[in-house]
Amino acid sequence: MWRLRRAGEGDAPALAMVAAASFLETFAGILKGPDIIAHCARKSSPAQFSAWAQDAGSALTLAEHPDGAAPVGYTVLSVPDFPIPTTSDDIELRRIYALSLTRGTGIGAALMARAIDDARALGKTRLLLGVLGANRRARDFYERQGFTLAGERQFLVGESLFDDVIYARDL
């Protein structure tokens, strides 16, 4: 149904669009609107996705709608940035999002499976990710995918600080 493919530098505008849309959709009503806008402008710009695409230690996947190939989800794997001990064998699943129109279709599990395959292909043996501690739905998904708690951090979104949990999964 959904098409998953490796994303490259030319996909940066599509990745930025689905990143901003999915972040807004996920956090509207939870985070302040100006914080969402500032966060997306800083952390989900086409330039940021282009930089990840050029980094040999990163991997990006784009999920596209079967009718017209509109971007509907994505993942980003990159060097870990956590306040816990990491090694060169670790990689961070920095982003995994899909638009709500994909809910219940299995796209989340498909994106996760692809991220795990990509992490292994990069020679990594542990996958890390951070998630808003209060986001029970996402946490339940990660736990079903075999992730366990590995730590905590505070994460800045716009001008607001939030408590995240860090999960890890051996590959």
mmCIF file with all atom_site columns, C-alpha atoms in Angstrom:
data_model
loop_
_atom_site.group_PDB
_atom_site.id
_atom_site.type_symbol
_atom_site.label_atom_id
_atom_site.label_alt_id
_atom_site.label_comp_id
_atom_site.label_asym_id
_atom_site.label_entity_id
_atom_site.label_seq_id
_atom_site.pdbx_PDB_ins_code
_atom_site.Cartn_x
_atom_site.Cartn_y
_atom_site.Cartn_z
_atom_site.occupancy
_atom_site.B_iso_or_equiv
_atom_site.pdbx_formal_charge
_atom_site.auth_seq_id
_atom_site.auth_comp_id
_atom_site.auth_asym_id
_atom_site.auth_atom_id
_atom_site.pdbx_PDB_model_num
ATOM 1   C CA . MET A 1 1   ? 0.000  0.000  0.000  1.00 0.00 ? 1   MET A CA 1
ATOM 2   C CA . TRP A 1 2   ? 2.429  2.707  1.172  1.00 0.00 ? 2   TRP A CA 1
ATOM 3   C CA . ARG A 1 3   ? 5.733  3.027  -0.632 1.00 0.00 ? 3   ARG A CA 1
ATOM 4   C CA . LEU A 1 4   ? 8.829  3.217  1.579  1.00 0.00 ? 4   LEU A CA 1
ATOM 5   C CA . ARG A 1 5   ? 12.074 4.285  -0.028 1.00 0.00 ? 5   ARG A CA 1
ATOM 6   C CA . ARG A 1 6   ? 15.487 5.614  0.878  1.00 0.00 ? 6   ARG A CA 1
ATOM 7   C CA . ALA A 1 7   ? 15.358 9.405  0.771  1.00 0.00 ? 7   ALA A CA 1
ATOM 8   C CA . GLY A 1 8   ? 18.134 11.551 -0.643 1.00 0.00 ? 8   GLY A CA 1
ATOM 9   C CA . GLU A 1 9   ? 19.127 15.182 -0.704 1.00 0.00 ? 9   GLU A CA 1
ATOM 10  C CA . GLY A 1 10  ? 16.553 15.973 -3.400 1.00 0.00 ? 10  GLY A CA 1
ATOM 11  C CA . ASP A 1 11  ? 13.816 14.794 -1.011 1.00 0.00 ? 11  ASP A CA 1
ATOM 12  C CA . ALA A 1 12  ? 14.657 17.426 1.617  1.00 0.00 ? 12  ALA A CA 1
ATOM 13  C CA . PRO A 1 13  ? 11.635 19.674 0.808  1.00 0.00 ? 13  PRO A CA 1
ATOM 14  C CA . ALA A 1 14  ? 9.218  16.705 0.981  1.00 0.00 ? 14  ALA A CA 1
ATOM 15  C CA . LEU A 1 15  ? 10.778 15.477 4.223  1.00 0.00 ? 15  LEU A CA 1
ATOM 16  C CA . ALA A 1 16  ? 10.560 18.962 5.745  1.00 0.00 ? 16  ALA A CA 1
ATOM 17  C CA . MET A 1 17  ? 6.904  19.239 4.731  1.00 0.00 ? 17  MET A CA 1
ATOM 18  C CA . VAL A 1 18  ? 5.834  15.905 6.216  1.00 0.00 ? 18  VAL A CA 1
ATOM 19  C CA . ALA A 1 19  ? 8.006  16.579 9.289  1.00 0.00 ? 19  ALA A CA 1
ATOM 20  C CA . ALA A 1 20  ? 6.290  19.875 10.037 1.00 0.00 ? 20  ALA A CA 1
ATOM 21  C CA . ALA A 1 21  ? 2.825  18.513 9.263  1.00 0.00 ? 21  ALA A CA 1
ATOM 22  C CA . SER A 1 22  ? 3.244  15.395 11.398 1.00 0.00 ? 22  SER A CA 1
ATOM 23  C CA . PHE A 1 23  ? 4.807  17.324 14.295 1.00 0.00 ? 23  PHE A CA 1
ATOM 24  C CA . LEU A 1 24  ? 1.941  19.836 14.237 1.00 0.00 ? 24  LEU A CA 1
ATOM 25  C CA . GLU A 1 25  ? -0.626 17.058 13.984 1.00 0.00 ? 25  GLU A CA 1
ATOM 26  C CA . THR A 1 26  ? 0.978  15.138 16.862 1.00 0.00 ? 26  THR A CA 1
ATOM 27  C CA . PHE A 1 27  ? 1.531  18.022 19.267 1.00 0.00 ? 27  PHE A CA 1
ATOM 28  C CA . ALA A 1 28  ? -1.218 20.596 18.563 1.00 0.00 ? 28  ALA A CA 1
ATOM 29  C CA . GLY A 1 29  ? -3.047 21.027 21.855 1.00 0.00 ? 29  GLY A CA 1
ATOM 30  C CA . ILE A 1 30  ? -0.064 19.646 23.800 1.00 0.00 ? 30  ILE A CA 1
ATOM 31  C CA . LEU A 1 31  ? 2.656  22.157 22.921 1.00 0.00 ? 31  LEU A CA 1
ATOM 32  C CA . LYS A 1 32  ? 2.305  25.909 22.421 1.00 0.00 ? 32  LYS A CA 1
ATOM 33  C CA . GLY A 1 33  ? 1.716  26.905 18.782 1.00 0.00 ? 33  GLY A CA 1
ATOM 34  C CA . PRO A 1 34  ? 4.668  29.333 18.624 1.00 0.00 ? 34  PRO A CA 1
ATOM 35  C CA . ASP A 1 35  ? 6.938  26.630 20.092 1.00 0.00 ? 35  ASP A CA 1
ATOM 36  C CA . ILE A 1 36  ? 5.812  24.144 17.427 1.00 0.00 ? 36  ILE A CA 1
ATOM 37  C CA . ILE A 1 37  ? 6.489  26.672 14.668 1.00 0.00 ? 37  ILE A CA 1
ATOM 38  C CA . ALA A 1 38  ? 9.917  27.627 16.055 1.00 0.00 ? 38  ALA A CA 1
ATOM 39  C CA . HIS A 1 39  ? 10.879 23.982 16.564 1.00 0.00 ? 39  HIS A CA 1
ATOM 40  C CA . CYS A 1 40  ? 9.923  22.971 13.034 1.00 0.00 ? 40  CYS A CA 1
ATOM 41  C CA . ALA A 1 41  ? 11.727 25.975 11.545 1.00 0.00 ? 41  ALA A CA 1
ATOM 42  C CA . ARG A 1 42  ? 14.938 25.061 13.403 1.00 0.00 ? 42  ARG A CA 1
ATOM 43  C CA . LYS A 1 43  ? 14.851 21.266 13.497 1.00 0.00 ? 43  LYS A CA 1
ATOM 44  C CA . SER A 1 44  ? 12.875 20.264 10.392 1.00 0.00 ? 44  SER A CA 1
ATOM 45  C CA . SER A 1 45  ? 14.081 22.632 7.700  1.00 0.00 ? 45  SER A CA 1
ATOM 46  C CA . PRO A 1 46  ? 14.984 21.434 4.213  1.00 0.00 ? 46  PRO A CA 1
ATOM 47  C CA . ALA A 1 47  ? 18.596 22.373 5.060  1.00 0.00 ? 47  ALA A CA 1
ATOM 48  C CA . GLN A 1 48  ? 18.571 20.025 8.067  1.00 0.00 ? 48  GLN A CA 1
ATOM 49  C CA . PHE A 1 49  ? 17.212 17.134 6.009  1.00 0.00 ? 49  PHE A CA 1
ATOM 50  C CA . SER A 1 50  ? 19.733 17.884 3.268  1.00 0.00 ? 50  SER A CA 1
ATOM 51  C CA . ALA A 1 51  ? 22.552 17.720 5.834  1.00 0.00 ? 51  ALA A CA 1
ATOM 52  C CA . TRP A 1 52  ? 21.326 14.348 7.114  1.00 0.00 ? 52  TRP A CA 1
ATOM 53  C CA . ALA A 1 53  ? 21.039 13.059 3.541  1.00 0.00 ? 53  ALA A CA 1
ATOM 54  C CA . GLN A 1 54  ? 24.678 14.016 2.882  1.00 0.00 ? 54  GLN A CA 1
ATOM 55  C CA . ASP A 1 55  ? 25.928 12.359 6.085  1.00 0.00 ? 55  ASP A CA 1
ATOM 56  C CA . ALA A 1 56  ? 27.181 8.806  5.474  1.00 0.00 ? 56  ALA A CA 1
ATOM 57  C CA . GLY A 1 57  ? 26.332 7.945  9.095  1.00 0.00 ? 57  GLY A CA 1
ATOM 58  C CA . SER A 1 58  ? 22.667 8.839  8.645  1.00 0.00 ? 58  SER A CA 1
ATOM 59  C CA . ALA A 1 59  ? 19.802 7.175  6.797  1.00 0.00 ? 59  ALA A CA 1
ATOM 60  C CA . LEU A 1 60  ? 16.464 8.681  5.810  1.00 0.00 ? 60  LEU A CA 1
ATOM 61  C CA . THR A 1 61  ? 13.326 6.869  4.692  1.00 0.00 ? 61  THR A CA 1
ATOM 62  C CA . LEU A 1 62  ? 10.346 8.517  3.056  1.00 0.00 ? 62  LEU A CA 1
ATOM 63  C CA . ALA A 1 63  ? 6.875  6.960  3.081  1.00 0.00 ? 63  ALA A CA 1
ATOM 64  C CA . GLU A 1 64  ? 4.708  7.956  0.153  1.00 0.00 ? 64  GLU A CA 1
ATOM 65  C CA . HIS A 1 65  ? 0.994  7.630  -0.511 1.00 0.00 ? 65  HIS A CA 1
ATOM 66  C CA . PRO A 1 66  ? 0.269  5.019  -3.189 1.00 0.00 ? 66  PRO A CA 1
ATOM 67  C CA . ASP A 1 67  ? -1.907 7.486  -5.116 1.00 0.00 ? 67  ASP A CA 1
ATOM 68  C CA . GLY A 1 68  ? 0.300  10.353 -6.250 1.00 0.00 ? 68  GLY A CA 1
ATOM 69  C CA . ALA A 1 69  ? 3.350  9.720  -4.044 1.00 0.00 ? 69  ALA A CA 1
ATOM 70  C CA . ALA A 1 70  ? 2.590  12.509 -1.530 1.00 0.00 ? 70  ALA A CA 1
ATOM 71  C CA . PRO A 1 71  ? 4.882  12.282 1.519  1.00 0.00 ? 71  PRO A CA 1
ATOM 72  C CA . VAL A 1 72  ? 3.003  10.756 4.485  1.00 0.00 ? 72  VAL A CA 1
ATOM 73  C CA . GLY A 1 73  ? 5.756  9.607  6.846  1.00 0.00 ? 73  GLY A CA 1
ATOM 74  C CA . TYR A 1 74  ? 9.484  9.334  7.374  1.00 0.00 ? 74  TYR A CA 1
ATOM 75  C CA . THR A 1 75  ? 12.368 8.226  9.567  1.00 0.00 ? 75  THR A CA 1
ATOM 76  C CA . VAL A 1 76  ? 15.797 9.664  10.315 1.00 0.00 ? 76  VAL A CA 1
ATOM 77  C CA . LEU A 1 77  ? 18.706 7.657  11.711 1.00 0.00 ? 77  LEU A CA 1
ATOM 78  C CA . SER A 1 78  ? 21.762 9.616  12.858 1.00 0.00 ? 78  SER A CA 1
ATOM 79  C CA . VAL A 1 79  ? 24.615 9.778  15.351 1.00 0.00 ? 79  VAL A CA 1
ATOM 80  C CA . PRO A 1 80  ? 23.166 9.640  18.895 1.00 0.00 ? 80  PRO A CA 1
ATOM 81  C CA . ASP A 1 81  ? 22.770 12.865 20.861 1.00 0.00 ? 81  ASP A CA 1
ATOM 82  C CA . PHE A 1 82  ? 21.770 11.715 24.353 1.00 0.00 ? 82  PHE A CA 1
ATOM 83  C CA . PRO A 1 83  ? 22.985 12.313 27.924 1.00 0.00 ? 83  PRO A CA 1
ATOM 84  C CA . ILE A 1 84  ? 23.635 8.587  28.391 1.00 0.00 ? 84  ILE A CA 1
ATOM 85  C CA . PRO A 1 85  ? 26.759 6.590  27.556 1.00 0.00 ? 85  PRO A CA 1
ATOM 86  C CA . THR A 1 86  ? 26.855 5.628  23.867 1.00 0.00 ? 86  THR A CA 1
ATOM 87  C CA . THR A 1 87  ? 29.375 3.899  21.640 1.00 0.00 ? 87  THR A CA 1
ATOM 88  C CA . SER A 1 88  ? 30.163 3.908  17.936 1.00 0.00 ? 88  SER A CA 1
ATOM 89  C CA . ASP A 1 89  ? 27.898 0.834  17.683 1.00 0.00 ? 89  ASP A CA 1
ATOM 90  C CA . ASP A 1 90  ? 24.834 2.942  18.588 1.00 0.00 ? 90  ASP A CA 1
ATOM 91  C CA . ILE A 1 91  ? 22.560 4.912  16.295 1.00 0.00 ? 91  ILE A CA 1
ATOM 92  C CA . GLU A 1 92  ? 19.637 7.163  17.106 1.00 0.00 ? 92  GLU A CA 1
ATOM 93  C CA . LEU A 1 93  ? 16.218 6.885  15.534 1.00 0.00 ? 93  LEU A CA 1
ATOM 94  C CA . ARG A 1 94  ? 15.942 10.654 15.645 1.00 0.00 ? 94  ARG A CA 1
ATOM 95  C CA . ARG A 1 95  ? 12.584 10.762 13.896 1.00 0.00 ? 95  ARG A CA 1
ATOM 96  C CA . ILE A 1 96  ? 9.757  8.384  13.088 1.00 0.00 ? 96  ILE A CA 1
ATOM 97  C CA . TYR A 1 97  ? 6.466  10.017 12.145 1.00 0.00 ? 97  TYR A CA 1
ATOM 98  C CA . ALA A 1 98  ? 3.486  9.316  9.916  1.00 0.00 ? 98  ALA A CA 1
ATOM 99  C CA . LEU A 1 99  ? 0.428  11.436 9.210  1.00 0.00 ? 99  LEU A CA 1
ATOM 100 C CA . SER A 1 100 ? -2.804 10.449 10.921 1.00 0.00 ? 100 SER A CA 1
ATOM 101 C CA . LEU A 1 101 ? -4.390 9.336  7.640  1.00 0.00 ? 101 LEU A CA 1
ATOM 102 C CA . THR A 1 102 ? -2.063 6.327  7.853  1.00 0.00 ? 102 THR A CA 1
ATOM 103 C CA . ARG A 1 103 ? -3.149 5.192  11.336 1.00 0.00 ? 103 ARG A CA 1
ATOM 104 C CA . GLY A 1 104 ? -4.158 1.572  11.580 1.00 0.00 ? 104 GLY A CA 1
ATOM 105 C CA . THR A 1 105 ? -2.451 0.642  8.310  1.00 0.00 ? 105 THR A CA 1
ATOM 106 C CA . GLY A 1 106 ? 0.771  -0.792 9.748  1.00 0.00 ? 106 GLY A CA 1
ATOM 107 C CA . ILE A 1 107 ? 2.936  2.000  8.372  1.00 0.00 ? 107 ILE A CA 1
ATOM 108 C CA . GLY A 1 108 ? 4.477  2.674  11.807 1.00 0.00 ? 108 GLY A CA 1
ATOM 109 C CA . ALA A 1 109 ? 5.662  -0.920 12.114 1.00 0.00 ? 109 ALA A CA 1
ATOM 110 C CA . ALA A 1 110 ? 6.878  -0.866 8.503  1.00 0.00 ? 110 ALA A CA 1
ATOM 111 C CA . LEU A 1 111 ? 8.854  2.339  9.115  1.00 0.00 ? 111 LEU A CA 1
ATOM 112 C CA . MET A 1 112 ? 10.347 0.834  12.274 1.00 0.00 ? 112 MET A CA 1
ATOM 113 C CA . ALA A 1 113 ? 11.317 -2.385 10.465 1.00 0.00 ? 113 ALA A CA 1
ATOM 114 C CA . ARG A 1 114 ? 12.983 -0.334 7.734  1.00 0.00 ? 114 ARG A CA 1
ATOM 115 C CA . ALA A 1 115 ? 14.852 1.761  10.333 1.00 0.00 ? 115 ALA A CA 1
ATOM 116 C CA . ILE A 1 116 ? 16.090 -1.402 12.045 1.00 0.00 ? 116 ILE A CA 1
ATOM 117 C CA . ASP A 1 117 ? 17.258 -2.833 8.718  1.00 0.00 ? 117 ASP A CA 1
ATOM 118 C CA . ASP A 1 118 ? 19.011 0.448  7.860  1.00 0.00 ? 118 ASP A CA 1
ATOM 119 C CA . ALA A 1 119 ? 20.688 0.590  11.289 1.00 0.00 ? 119 ALA A CA 1
ATOM 120 C CA . ARG A 1 120 ? 21.985 -2.947 10.846 1.00 0.00 ? 120 ARG A CA 1
ATOM 121 C CA . ALA A 1 121 ? 23.195 -2.108 7.327  1.00 0.00 ? 121 ALA A CA 1
ATOM 122 C CA . LEU A 1 122 ? 25.199 0.747  8.864  1.00 0.00 ? 122 LEU A CA 1
ATOM 123 C CA . GLY A 1 123 ? 26.838 -1.809 11.173 1.00 0.00 ? 123 GLY A CA 1
ATOM 124 C CA . LYS A 1 124 ? 25.047 -0.674 14.331 1.00 0.00 ? 124 LYS A CA 1
ATOM 125 C CA . THR A 1 125 ? 24.075 -3.001 17.163 1.00 0.00 ? 125 THR A CA 1
ATOM 126 C CA . ARG A 1 126 ? 21.861 -0.765 19.318 1.00 0.00 ? 126 ARG A CA 1
ATOM 127 C CA . LEU A 1 127 ? 19.055 1.598  18.353 1.00 0.00 ? 127 LEU A CA 1
ATOM 128 C CA . LEU A 1 128 ? 18.221 4.525  20.652 1.00 0.00 ? 128 LEU A CA 1
ATOM 129 C CA . LEU A 1 129 ? 15.353 6.991  20.567 1.00 0.00 ? 129 LEU A CA 1
ATOM 130 C CA . GLY A 1 130 ? 13.863 9.752  22.675 1.00 0.00 ? 130 GLY A CA 1
ATOM 131 C CA . VAL A 1 131 ? 10.162 10.398 23.171 1.00 0.00 ? 131 VAL A CA 1
ATOM 132 C CA . LEU A 1 132 ? 8.052  12.800 25.190 1.00 0.00 ? 132 LEU A CA 1
ATOM 133 C CA . GLY A 1 133 ? 7.553  11.055 28.520 1.00 0.00 ? 133 GLY A CA 1
ATOM 134 C CA . ALA A 1 134 ? 3.844  11.916 28.550 1.00 0.00 ? 134 ALA A CA 1
ATOM 135 C CA . ASN A 1 135 ? 3.250  10.501 25.040 1.00 0.00 ? 135 ASN A CA 1
ATOM 136 C CA . ARG A 1 136 ? 1.800  7.171  26.181 1.00 0.00 ? 136 ARG A CA 1
ATOM 137 C CA . ARG A 1 137 ? 0.656  6.127  22.703 1.00 0.00 ? 137 ARG A CA 1
ATOM 138 C CA . ALA A 1 138 ? 4.150  6.459  21.242 1.00 0.00 ? 138 ALA A CA 1
ATOM 139 C CA . ARG A 1 139 ? 5.745  4.829  24.270 1.00 0.00 ? 139 ARG A CA 1
ATOM 140 C CA . ASP A 1 140 ? 3.394  1.845  23.989 1.00 0.00 ? 140 ASP A CA 1
ATOM 141 C CA . PHE A 1 141 ? 4.349  1.496  20.306 1.00 0.00 ? 141 PHE A CA 1
ATOM 142 C CA . TYR A 1 142 ? 8.081  1.549  21.090 1.00 0.00 ? 142 TYR A CA 1
ATOM 143 C CA . GLU A 1 143 ? 7.663  -0.963 23.900 1.00 0.00 ? 143 GLU A CA 1
ATOM 144 C CA . ARG A 1 144 ? 5.742  -3.297 21.548 1.00 0.00 ? 144 ARG A CA 1
ATOM 145 C CA . GLN A 1 145 ? 8.701  -2.940 19.163 1.00 0.00 ? 145 GLN A CA 1
ATOM 146 C CA . GLY A 1 146 ? 11.096 -4.263 21.822 1.00 0.00 ? 146 GLY A CA 1
ATOM 147 C CA . PHE A 1 147 ? 12.496 -1.021 23.249 1.00 0.00 ? 147 PHE A CA 1
ATOM 148 C CA . THR A 1 148 ? 13.255 -0.658 26.958 1.00 0.00 ? 148 THR A CA 1
ATOM 149 C CA . LEU A 1 149 ? 13.967 2.391  29.100 1.00 0.00 ? 149 LEU A CA 1
ATOM 150 C CA . ALA A 1 150 ? 17.598 3.527  29.028 1.00 0.00 ? 150 ALA A CA 1
ATOM 151 C CA . GLY A 1 151 ? 17.462 7.019  30.540 1.00 0.00 ? 151 GLY A CA 1
ATOM 152 C CA . GLU A 1 152 ? 15.863 10.442 30.611 1.00 0.00 ? 152 GLU A CA 1
ATOM 153 C CA . ARG A 1 153 ? 16.597 13.885 29.226 1.00 0.00 ? 153 ARG A CA 1
ATOM 154 C CA . GLN A 1 154 ? 15.071 17.304 28.929 1.00 0.00 ? 154 GLN A CA 1
ATOM 155 C CA . PHE A 1 155 ? 14.233 18.414 25.408 1.00 0.00 ? 155 PHE A CA 1
ATOM 156 C CA . LEU A 1 156 ? 13.735 21.993 24.241 1.00 0.00 ? 156 LEU A CA 1
ATOM 157 C CA . VAL A 1 157 ? 10.826 22.671 21.885 1.00 0.00 ? 157 VAL A CA 1
ATOM 158 C CA . GLY A 1 158 ? 10.748 26.346 20.973 1.00 0.00 ? 158 GLY A CA 1
ATOM 159 C CA . GLU A 1 159 ? 11.044 28.073 24.333 1.00 0.00 ? 159 GLU A CA 1
ATOM 160 C CA . SER A 1 160 ? 9.624  25.217 26.425 1.00 0.00 ? 160 SER A CA 1
ATOM 161 C CA . LEU A 1 161 ? 11.499 22.392 28.123 1.00 0.00 ? 161 LEU A CA 1
ATOM 162 C CA . PHE A 1 162 ? 9.953  18.907 28.250 1.00 0.00 ? 162 PHE A CA 1
ATOM 163 C CA . ASP A 1 163 ? 10.833 15.643 29.963 1.00 0.00 ? 163 ASP A CA 1
ATOM 164 C CA . ASP A 1 164 ? 11.699 12.861 27.539 1.00 0.00 ? 164 ASP A CA 1
ATOM 165 C CA . VAL A 1 165 ? 12.487 9.234  28.110 1.00 0.00 ? 165 VAL A CA 1
ATOM 166 C CA . ILE A 1 166 ? 15.237 7.473  26.200 1.00 0.00 ? 166 ILE A CA 1
ATOM 167 C CA . TYR A 1 167 ? 14.631 3.976  24.894 1.00 0.00 ? 167 TYR A CA 1
ATOM 168 C CA . ALA A 1 168 ? 17.120 1.413  23.608 1.00 0.00 ? 168 ALA A CA 1
ATOM 169 C CA . ARG A 1 169 ? 16.836 -1.800 21.630 1.00 0.00 ? 169 ARG A CA 1
ATOM 170 C CA . ASP A 1 170 ? 19.587 -4.231 20.796 1.00 0.00 ? 170 ASP A CA 1
ATOM 171 C CA . LEU A 1 171 ? 19.765 -5.118 17.133 1.00 0.00 ? 171 LEU A CA 1
#
